[in-house]
mmCIF file of C-alpha atoms in Angstrom:
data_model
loop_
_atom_site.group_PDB
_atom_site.id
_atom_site.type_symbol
_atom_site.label_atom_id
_atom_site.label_comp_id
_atom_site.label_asym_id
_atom_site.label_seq_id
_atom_site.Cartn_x
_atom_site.Cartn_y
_atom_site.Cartn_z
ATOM 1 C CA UNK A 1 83.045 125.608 192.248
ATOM 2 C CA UNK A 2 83.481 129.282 190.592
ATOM 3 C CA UNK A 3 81.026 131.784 192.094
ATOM 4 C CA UNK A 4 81.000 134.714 190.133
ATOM 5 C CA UNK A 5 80.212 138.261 191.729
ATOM 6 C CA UNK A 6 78.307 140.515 189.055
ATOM 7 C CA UNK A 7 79.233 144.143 189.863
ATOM 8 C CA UNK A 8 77.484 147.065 188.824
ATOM 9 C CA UNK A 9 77.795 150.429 189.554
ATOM 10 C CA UNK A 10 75.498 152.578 189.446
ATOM 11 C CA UNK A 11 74.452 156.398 188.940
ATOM 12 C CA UNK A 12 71.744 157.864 187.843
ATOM 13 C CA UNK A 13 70.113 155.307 185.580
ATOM 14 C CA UNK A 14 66.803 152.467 186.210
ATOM 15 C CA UNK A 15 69.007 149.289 186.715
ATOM 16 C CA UNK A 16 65.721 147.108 187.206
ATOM 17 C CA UNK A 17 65.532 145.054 183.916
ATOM 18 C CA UNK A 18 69.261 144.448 183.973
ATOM 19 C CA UNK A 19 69.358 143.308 187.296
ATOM 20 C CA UNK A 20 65.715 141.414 186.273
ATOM 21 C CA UNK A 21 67.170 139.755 183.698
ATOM 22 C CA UNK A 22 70.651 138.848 185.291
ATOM 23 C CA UNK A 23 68.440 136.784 188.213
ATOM 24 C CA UNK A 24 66.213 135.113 185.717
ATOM 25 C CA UNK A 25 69.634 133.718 184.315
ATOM 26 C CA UNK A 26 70.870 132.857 187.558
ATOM 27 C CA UNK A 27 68.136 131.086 188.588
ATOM 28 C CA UNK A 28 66.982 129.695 185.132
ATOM 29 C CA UNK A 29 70.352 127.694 184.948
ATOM 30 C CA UNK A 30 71.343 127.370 188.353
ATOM 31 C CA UNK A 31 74.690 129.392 188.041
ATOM 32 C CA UNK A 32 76.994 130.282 191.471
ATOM 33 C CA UNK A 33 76.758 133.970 190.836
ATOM 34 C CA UNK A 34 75.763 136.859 192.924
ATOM 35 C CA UNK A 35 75.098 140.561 191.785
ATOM 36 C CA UNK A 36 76.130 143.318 193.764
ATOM 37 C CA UNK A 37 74.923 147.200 192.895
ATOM 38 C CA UNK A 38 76.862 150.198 194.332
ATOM 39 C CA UNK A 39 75.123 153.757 193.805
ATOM 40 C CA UNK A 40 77.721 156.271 193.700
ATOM 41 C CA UNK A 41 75.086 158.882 195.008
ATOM 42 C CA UNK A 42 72.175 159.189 192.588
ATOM 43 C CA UNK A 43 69.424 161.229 192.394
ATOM 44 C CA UNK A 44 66.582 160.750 195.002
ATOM 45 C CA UNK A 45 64.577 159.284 191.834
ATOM 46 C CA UNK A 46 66.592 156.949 190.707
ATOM 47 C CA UNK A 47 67.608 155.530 193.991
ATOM 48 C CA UNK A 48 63.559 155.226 194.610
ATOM 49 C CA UNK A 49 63.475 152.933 191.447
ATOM 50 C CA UNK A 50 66.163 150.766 192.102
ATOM 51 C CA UNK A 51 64.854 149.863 195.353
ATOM 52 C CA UNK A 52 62.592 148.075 194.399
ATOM 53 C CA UNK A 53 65.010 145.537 193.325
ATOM 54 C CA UNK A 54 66.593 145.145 196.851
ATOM 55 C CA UNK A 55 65.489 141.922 197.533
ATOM 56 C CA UNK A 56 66.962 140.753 194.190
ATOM 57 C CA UNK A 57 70.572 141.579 194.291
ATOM 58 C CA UNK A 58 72.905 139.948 197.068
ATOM 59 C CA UNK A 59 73.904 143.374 197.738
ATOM 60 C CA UNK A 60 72.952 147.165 197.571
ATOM 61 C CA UNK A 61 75.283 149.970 198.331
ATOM 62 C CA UNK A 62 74.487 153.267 198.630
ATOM 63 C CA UNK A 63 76.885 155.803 198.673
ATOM 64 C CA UNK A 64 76.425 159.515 200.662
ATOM 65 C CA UNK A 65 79.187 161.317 198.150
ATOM 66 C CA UNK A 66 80.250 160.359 194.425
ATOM 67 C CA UNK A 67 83.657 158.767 194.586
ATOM 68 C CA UNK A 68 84.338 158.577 190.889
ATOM 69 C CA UNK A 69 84.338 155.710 188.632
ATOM 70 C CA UNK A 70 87.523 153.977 189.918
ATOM 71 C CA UNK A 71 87.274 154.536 192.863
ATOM 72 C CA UNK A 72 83.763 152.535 193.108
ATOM 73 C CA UNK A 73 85.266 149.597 190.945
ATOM 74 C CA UNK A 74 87.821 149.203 193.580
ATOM 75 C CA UNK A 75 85.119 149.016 196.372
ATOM 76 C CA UNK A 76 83.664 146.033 195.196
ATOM 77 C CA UNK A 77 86.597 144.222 196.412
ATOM 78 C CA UNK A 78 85.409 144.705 199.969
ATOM 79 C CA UNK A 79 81.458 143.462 199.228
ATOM 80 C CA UNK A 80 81.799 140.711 196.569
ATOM 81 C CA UNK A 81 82.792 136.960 196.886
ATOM 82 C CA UNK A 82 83.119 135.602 193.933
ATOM 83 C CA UNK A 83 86.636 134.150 192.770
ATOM 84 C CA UNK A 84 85.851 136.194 189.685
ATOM 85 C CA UNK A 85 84.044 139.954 189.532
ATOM 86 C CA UNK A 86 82.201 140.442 186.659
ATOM 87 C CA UNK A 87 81.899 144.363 185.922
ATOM 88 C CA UNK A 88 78.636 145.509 184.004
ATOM 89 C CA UNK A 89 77.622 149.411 183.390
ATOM 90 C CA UNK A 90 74.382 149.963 184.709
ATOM 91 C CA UNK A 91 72.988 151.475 181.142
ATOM 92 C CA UNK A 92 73.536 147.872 179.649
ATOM 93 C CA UNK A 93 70.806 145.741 178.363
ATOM 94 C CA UNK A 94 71.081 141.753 178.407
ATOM 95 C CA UNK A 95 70.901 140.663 174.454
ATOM 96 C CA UNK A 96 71.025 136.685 175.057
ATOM 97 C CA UNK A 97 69.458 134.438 177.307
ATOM 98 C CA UNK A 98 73.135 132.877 177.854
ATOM 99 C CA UNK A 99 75.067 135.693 178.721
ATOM 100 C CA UNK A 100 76.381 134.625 182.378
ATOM 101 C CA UNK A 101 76.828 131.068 181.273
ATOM 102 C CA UNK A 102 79.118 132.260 178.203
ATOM 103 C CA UNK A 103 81.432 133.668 180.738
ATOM 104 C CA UNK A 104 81.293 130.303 183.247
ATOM 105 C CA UNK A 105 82.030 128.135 180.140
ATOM 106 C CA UNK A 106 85.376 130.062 179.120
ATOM 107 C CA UNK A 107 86.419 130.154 182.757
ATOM 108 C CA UNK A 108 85.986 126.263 182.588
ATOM 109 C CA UNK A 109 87.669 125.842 179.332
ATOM 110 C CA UNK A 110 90.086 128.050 179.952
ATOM 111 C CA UNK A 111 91.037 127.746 183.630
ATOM 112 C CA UNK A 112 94.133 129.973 183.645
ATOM 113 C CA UNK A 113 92.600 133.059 182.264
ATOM 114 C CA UNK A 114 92.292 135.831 184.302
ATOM 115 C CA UNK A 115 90.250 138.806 182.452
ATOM 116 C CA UNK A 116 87.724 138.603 180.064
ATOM 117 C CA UNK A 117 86.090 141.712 177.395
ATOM 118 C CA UNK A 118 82.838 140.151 176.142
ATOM 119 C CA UNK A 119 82.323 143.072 173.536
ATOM 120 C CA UNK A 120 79.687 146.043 172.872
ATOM 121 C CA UNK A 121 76.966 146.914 170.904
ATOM 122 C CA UNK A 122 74.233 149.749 170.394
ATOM 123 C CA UNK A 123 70.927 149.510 168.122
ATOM 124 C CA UNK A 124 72.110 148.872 164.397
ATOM 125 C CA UNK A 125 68.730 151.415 163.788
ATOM 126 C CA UNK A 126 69.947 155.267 164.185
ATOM 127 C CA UNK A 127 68.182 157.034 166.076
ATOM 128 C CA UNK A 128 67.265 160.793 166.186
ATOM 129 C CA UNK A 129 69.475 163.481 164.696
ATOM 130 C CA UNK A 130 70.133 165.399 168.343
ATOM 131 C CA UNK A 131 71.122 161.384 169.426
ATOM 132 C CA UNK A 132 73.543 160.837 166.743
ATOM 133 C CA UNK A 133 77.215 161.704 167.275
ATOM 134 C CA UNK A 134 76.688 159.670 170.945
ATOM 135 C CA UNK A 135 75.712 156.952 168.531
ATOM 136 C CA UNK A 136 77.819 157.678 165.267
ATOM 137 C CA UNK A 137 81.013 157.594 167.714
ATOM 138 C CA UNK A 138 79.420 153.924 169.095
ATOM 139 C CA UNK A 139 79.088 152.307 165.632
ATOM 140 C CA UNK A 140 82.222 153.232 163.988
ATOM 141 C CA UNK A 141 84.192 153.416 167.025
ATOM 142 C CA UNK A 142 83.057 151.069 169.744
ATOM 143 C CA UNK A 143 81.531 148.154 168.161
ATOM 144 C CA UNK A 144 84.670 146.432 167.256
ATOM 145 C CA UNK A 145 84.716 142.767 165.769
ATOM 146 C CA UNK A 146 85.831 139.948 167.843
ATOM 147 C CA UNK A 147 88.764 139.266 165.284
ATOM 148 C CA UNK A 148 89.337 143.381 165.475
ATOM 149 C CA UNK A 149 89.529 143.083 169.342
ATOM 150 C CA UNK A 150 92.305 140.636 168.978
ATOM 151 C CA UNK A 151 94.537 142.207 167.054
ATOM 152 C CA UNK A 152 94.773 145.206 170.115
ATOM 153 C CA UNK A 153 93.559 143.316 173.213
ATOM 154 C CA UNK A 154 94.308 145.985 175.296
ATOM 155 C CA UNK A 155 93.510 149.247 172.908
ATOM 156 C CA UNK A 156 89.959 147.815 172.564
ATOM 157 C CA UNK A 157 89.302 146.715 175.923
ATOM 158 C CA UNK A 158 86.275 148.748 177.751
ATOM 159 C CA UNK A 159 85.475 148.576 181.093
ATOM 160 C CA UNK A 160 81.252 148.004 180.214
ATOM 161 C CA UNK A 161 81.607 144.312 180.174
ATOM 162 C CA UNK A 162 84.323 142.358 181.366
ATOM 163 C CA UNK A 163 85.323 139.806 184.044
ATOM 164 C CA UNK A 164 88.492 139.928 186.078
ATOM 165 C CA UNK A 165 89.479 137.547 188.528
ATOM 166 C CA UNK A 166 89.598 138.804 192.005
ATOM 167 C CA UNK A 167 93.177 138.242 193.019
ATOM 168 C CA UNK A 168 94.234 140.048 190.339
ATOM 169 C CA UNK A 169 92.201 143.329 190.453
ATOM 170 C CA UNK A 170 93.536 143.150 194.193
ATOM 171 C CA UNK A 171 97.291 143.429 192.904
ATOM 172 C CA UNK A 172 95.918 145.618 189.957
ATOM 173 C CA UNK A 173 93.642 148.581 191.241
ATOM 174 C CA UNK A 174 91.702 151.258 189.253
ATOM 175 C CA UNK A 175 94.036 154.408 189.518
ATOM 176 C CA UNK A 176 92.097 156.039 192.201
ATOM 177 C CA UNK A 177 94.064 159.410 191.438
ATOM 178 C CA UNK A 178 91.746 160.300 187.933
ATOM 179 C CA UNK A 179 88.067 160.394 188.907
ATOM 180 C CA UNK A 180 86.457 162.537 186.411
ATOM 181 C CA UNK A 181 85.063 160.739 182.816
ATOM 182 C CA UNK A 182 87.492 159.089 180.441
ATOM 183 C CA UNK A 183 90.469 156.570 179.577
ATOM 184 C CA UNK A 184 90.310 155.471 183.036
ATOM 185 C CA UNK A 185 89.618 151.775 181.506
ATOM 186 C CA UNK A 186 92.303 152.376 178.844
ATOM 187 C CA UNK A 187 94.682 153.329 181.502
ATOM 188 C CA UNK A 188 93.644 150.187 183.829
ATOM 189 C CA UNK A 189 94.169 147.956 180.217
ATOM 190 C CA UNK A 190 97.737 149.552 180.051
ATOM 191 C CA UNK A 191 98.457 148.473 183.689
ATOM 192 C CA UNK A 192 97.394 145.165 182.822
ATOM 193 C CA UNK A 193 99.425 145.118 179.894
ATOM 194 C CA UNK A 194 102.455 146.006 182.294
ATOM 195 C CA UNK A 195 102.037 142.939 184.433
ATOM 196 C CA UNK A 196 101.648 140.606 182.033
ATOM 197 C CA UNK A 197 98.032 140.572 182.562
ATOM 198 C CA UNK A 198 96.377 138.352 179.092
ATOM 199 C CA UNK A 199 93.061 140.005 177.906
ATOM 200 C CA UNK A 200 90.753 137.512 176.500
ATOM 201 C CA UNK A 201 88.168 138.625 173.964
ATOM 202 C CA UNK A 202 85.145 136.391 173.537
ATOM 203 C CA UNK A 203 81.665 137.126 171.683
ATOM 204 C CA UNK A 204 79.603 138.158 174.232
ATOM 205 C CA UNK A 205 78.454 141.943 173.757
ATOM 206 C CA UNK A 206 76.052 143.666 175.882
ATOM 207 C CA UNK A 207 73.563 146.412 174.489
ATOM 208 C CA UNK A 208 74.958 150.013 175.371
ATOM 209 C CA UNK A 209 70.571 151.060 176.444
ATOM 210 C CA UNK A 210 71.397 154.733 177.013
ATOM 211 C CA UNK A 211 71.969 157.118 173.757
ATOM 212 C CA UNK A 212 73.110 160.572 175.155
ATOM 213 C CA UNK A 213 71.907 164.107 173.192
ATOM 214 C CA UNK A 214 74.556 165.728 171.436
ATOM 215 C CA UNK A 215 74.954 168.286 173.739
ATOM 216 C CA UNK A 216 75.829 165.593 176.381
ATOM 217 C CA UNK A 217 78.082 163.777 175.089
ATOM 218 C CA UNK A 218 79.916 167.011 174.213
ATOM 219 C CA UNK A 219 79.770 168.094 177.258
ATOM 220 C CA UNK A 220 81.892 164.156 178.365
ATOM 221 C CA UNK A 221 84.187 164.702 175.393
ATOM 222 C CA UNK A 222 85.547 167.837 176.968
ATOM 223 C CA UNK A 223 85.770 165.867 180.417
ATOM 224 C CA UNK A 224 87.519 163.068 178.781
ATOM 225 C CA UNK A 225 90.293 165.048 177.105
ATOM 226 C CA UNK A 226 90.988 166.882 180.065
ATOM 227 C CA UNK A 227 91.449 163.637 182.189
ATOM 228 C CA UNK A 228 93.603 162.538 179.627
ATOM 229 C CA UNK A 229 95.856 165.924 179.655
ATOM 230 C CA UNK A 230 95.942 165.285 183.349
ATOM 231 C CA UNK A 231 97.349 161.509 183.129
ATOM 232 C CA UNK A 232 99.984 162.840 180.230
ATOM 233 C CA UNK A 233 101.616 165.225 183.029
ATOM 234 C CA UNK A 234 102.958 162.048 184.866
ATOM 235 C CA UNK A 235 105.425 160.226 183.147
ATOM 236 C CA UNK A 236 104.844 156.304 183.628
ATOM 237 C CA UNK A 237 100.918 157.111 182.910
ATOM 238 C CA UNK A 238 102.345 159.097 179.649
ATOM 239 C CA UNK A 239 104.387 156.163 178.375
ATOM 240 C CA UNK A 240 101.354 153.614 179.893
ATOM 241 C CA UNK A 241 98.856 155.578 177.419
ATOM 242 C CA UNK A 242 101.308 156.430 174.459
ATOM 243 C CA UNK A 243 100.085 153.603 171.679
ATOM 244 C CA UNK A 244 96.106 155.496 171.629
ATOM 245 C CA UNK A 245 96.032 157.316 168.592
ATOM 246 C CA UNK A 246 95.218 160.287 170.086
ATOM 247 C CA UNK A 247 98.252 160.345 172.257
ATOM 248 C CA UNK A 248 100.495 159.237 169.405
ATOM 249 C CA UNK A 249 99.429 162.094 167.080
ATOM 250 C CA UNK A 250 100.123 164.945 170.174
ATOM 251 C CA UNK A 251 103.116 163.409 170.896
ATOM 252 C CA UNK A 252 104.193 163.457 167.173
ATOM 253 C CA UNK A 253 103.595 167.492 166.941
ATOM 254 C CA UNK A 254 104.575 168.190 170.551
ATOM 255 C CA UNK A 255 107.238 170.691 169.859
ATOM 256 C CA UNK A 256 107.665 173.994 168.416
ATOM 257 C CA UNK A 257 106.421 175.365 165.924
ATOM 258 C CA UNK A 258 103.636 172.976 165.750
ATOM 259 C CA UNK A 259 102.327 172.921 168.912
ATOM 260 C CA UNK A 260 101.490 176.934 168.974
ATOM 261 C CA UNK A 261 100.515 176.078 165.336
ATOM 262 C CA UNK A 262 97.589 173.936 166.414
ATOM 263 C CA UNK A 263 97.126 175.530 169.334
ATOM 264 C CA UNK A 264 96.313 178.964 167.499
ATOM 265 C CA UNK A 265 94.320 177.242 165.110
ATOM 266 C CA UNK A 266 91.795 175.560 167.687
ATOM 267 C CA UNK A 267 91.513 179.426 169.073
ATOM 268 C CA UNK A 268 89.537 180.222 165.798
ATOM 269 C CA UNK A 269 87.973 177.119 165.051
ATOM 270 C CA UNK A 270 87.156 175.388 167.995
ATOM 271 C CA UNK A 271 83.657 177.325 167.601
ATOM 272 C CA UNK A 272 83.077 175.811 163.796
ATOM 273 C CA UNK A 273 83.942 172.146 164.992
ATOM 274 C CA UNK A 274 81.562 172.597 168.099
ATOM 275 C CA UNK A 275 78.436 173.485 165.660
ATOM 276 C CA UNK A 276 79.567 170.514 163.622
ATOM 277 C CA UNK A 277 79.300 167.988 166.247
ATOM 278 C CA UNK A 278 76.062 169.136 167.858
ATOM 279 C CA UNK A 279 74.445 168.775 164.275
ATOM 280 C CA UNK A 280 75.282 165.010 164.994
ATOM 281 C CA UNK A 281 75.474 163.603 161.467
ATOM 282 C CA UNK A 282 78.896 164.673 160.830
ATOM 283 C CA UNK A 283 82.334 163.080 159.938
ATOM 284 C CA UNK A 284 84.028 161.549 163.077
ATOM 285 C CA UNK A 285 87.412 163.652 162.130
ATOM 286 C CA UNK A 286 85.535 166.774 163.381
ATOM 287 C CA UNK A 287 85.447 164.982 166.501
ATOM 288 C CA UNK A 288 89.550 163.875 166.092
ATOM 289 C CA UNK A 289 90.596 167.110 165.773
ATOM 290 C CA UNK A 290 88.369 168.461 168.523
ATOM 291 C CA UNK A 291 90.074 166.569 171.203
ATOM 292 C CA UNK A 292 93.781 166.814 169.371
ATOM 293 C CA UNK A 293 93.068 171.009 169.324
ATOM 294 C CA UNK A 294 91.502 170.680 172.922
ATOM 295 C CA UNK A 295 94.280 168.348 174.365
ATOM 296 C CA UNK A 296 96.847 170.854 172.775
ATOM 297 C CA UNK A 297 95.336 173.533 174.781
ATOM 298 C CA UNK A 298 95.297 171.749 177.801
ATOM 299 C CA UNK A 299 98.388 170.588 177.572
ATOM 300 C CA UNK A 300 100.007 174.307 176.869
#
């Protein structure tokens, strides 16, 4: 029989209807699954909250220091027991009442796979203007179709929703060396990708429940980009992370006089672009040449 462990970390957010909602499944159809929560050092509020919910999960983990987003994917290997991990972020929302058994029937049809991206949505409605580029970036971005997400398997895999199986995350880890925000689950797609590792797509999104400000998604933007300039400094991550667009372009105008070009030209403008995101209802190429200007910089 498949058991499947689902695996959520957590930080900072109210997990309780997810985890709700997962059990009522569980239960409601019988399925061998367990759900396992790791806090990666919340606040004293939020770790209040979730308790509540200890005697619903199979497990709950709390950590004294905040190891990083691989890092805490990896450590689920030593508390789970499922033949297959299923990896949820804690800000998702449940959207269908057969969301566990969707992933049990592939696995049964499909006995040989070995990862799984179920897909990712936010609220069609938008919401408030000092919400929007958070959600802009989402709908245009993020919410790719399931035919989409087969055409690039790997390029539109996200790490919000997906199950591996358990043998091969143990040959396969997170790269434990990157532990700010960002491209950490591009760069664990690419290693995939390197070992011959198929990613299945299936319809089978979860609801992305937490809409950032502006302001704070800014704020992860710049932490993104400079996680990124620090995986381009190593060579086999470099050539591992070379087919994102974002990559491609600086690698296209990486060399003089181009690269001083752009460089110089972010000086002066990197203000303007700023004020154009935080209005939030702006064109997403403010927000490409942000990061291209930024990773330039980083990068000199």
């Amino acid at each position: 029989m498949i058991k499947l462990s689902v695996c959520i970390p957590v930080y900072n957010f109210d997990v309780r209807e997810l985890v709700n909602a997962l059990k009522k499944e569980i239960v409601k159809r019988n399925l061998s699954a367990e759900i396992i929560l790791i806090d990666d050092s919340s606040e004293v509020f939020f770790v209040s909250l979730n308790s509540e919910i200890q005697h619903v999960v199979d497990g709950f983990i709390l950590l004294k220091e905040n190891i990083g987003r691989s890092k805490i994917r990896n450590l689920f290997l030593k508390h789970a027991q499922g033949q297959y991990f299923l990896f949820l972020d804690c800000d998702g929302k449940l959207i269908q009442e057969c969301f566990l058994e969707n992933y049990f029937n592939f696995i049964l049809r499909n006995p040989d796979c070995t990862s799984i991206y179920g897909g990712r949505k936010v609220s069609l409605l938008p919401p408030n203007q000092s919400y929007f580029l958070r959600w802009k970036f989402a709908v245009e971005r993020e919410n790719i179709s399931l035919e989409k997400r087969k055409k690039n398997p790997y390029l539109s895999f996200q790490t919000n929703n997906f199950v591996i199986k358990k043998e091969i995350l143990e040959k396969i880890l997170f790269n434990e060396a990157y532990t700010n925000y960002g491209y950490e689950d591009l760069l664990f797609a690419m290693d995939l990708k390197s070992e011959n590792v198929i990613i299945n797509h299936i319809e089978n999104p979860i609801l992305n429940n937490d809409v950032e400000t502006n302001e704070v998604y800014l704020e992860k933007v710049k932490e993104s980009v400079d996680s990124l300039s620090s995986m381009l400094k190593y060579g086999v991550v470099r050539e591992r992370l070379s087919s994102i667009k974002l990559v491609k372009t600086f690698i296209a105008f990486d060399f003089f006089p181009f690269n001083f070009l752009i460089i110089f030209l972010f000086k002066f403008s990197s203000d303007f672009l700023e004020r154009k995101l935080l209005k939030g209802n702006q064109s997403l190429r403010y927000l490409d040449l942000y990061k291209l200007g930024m990773l330039f910089k980083l990068m000199k």
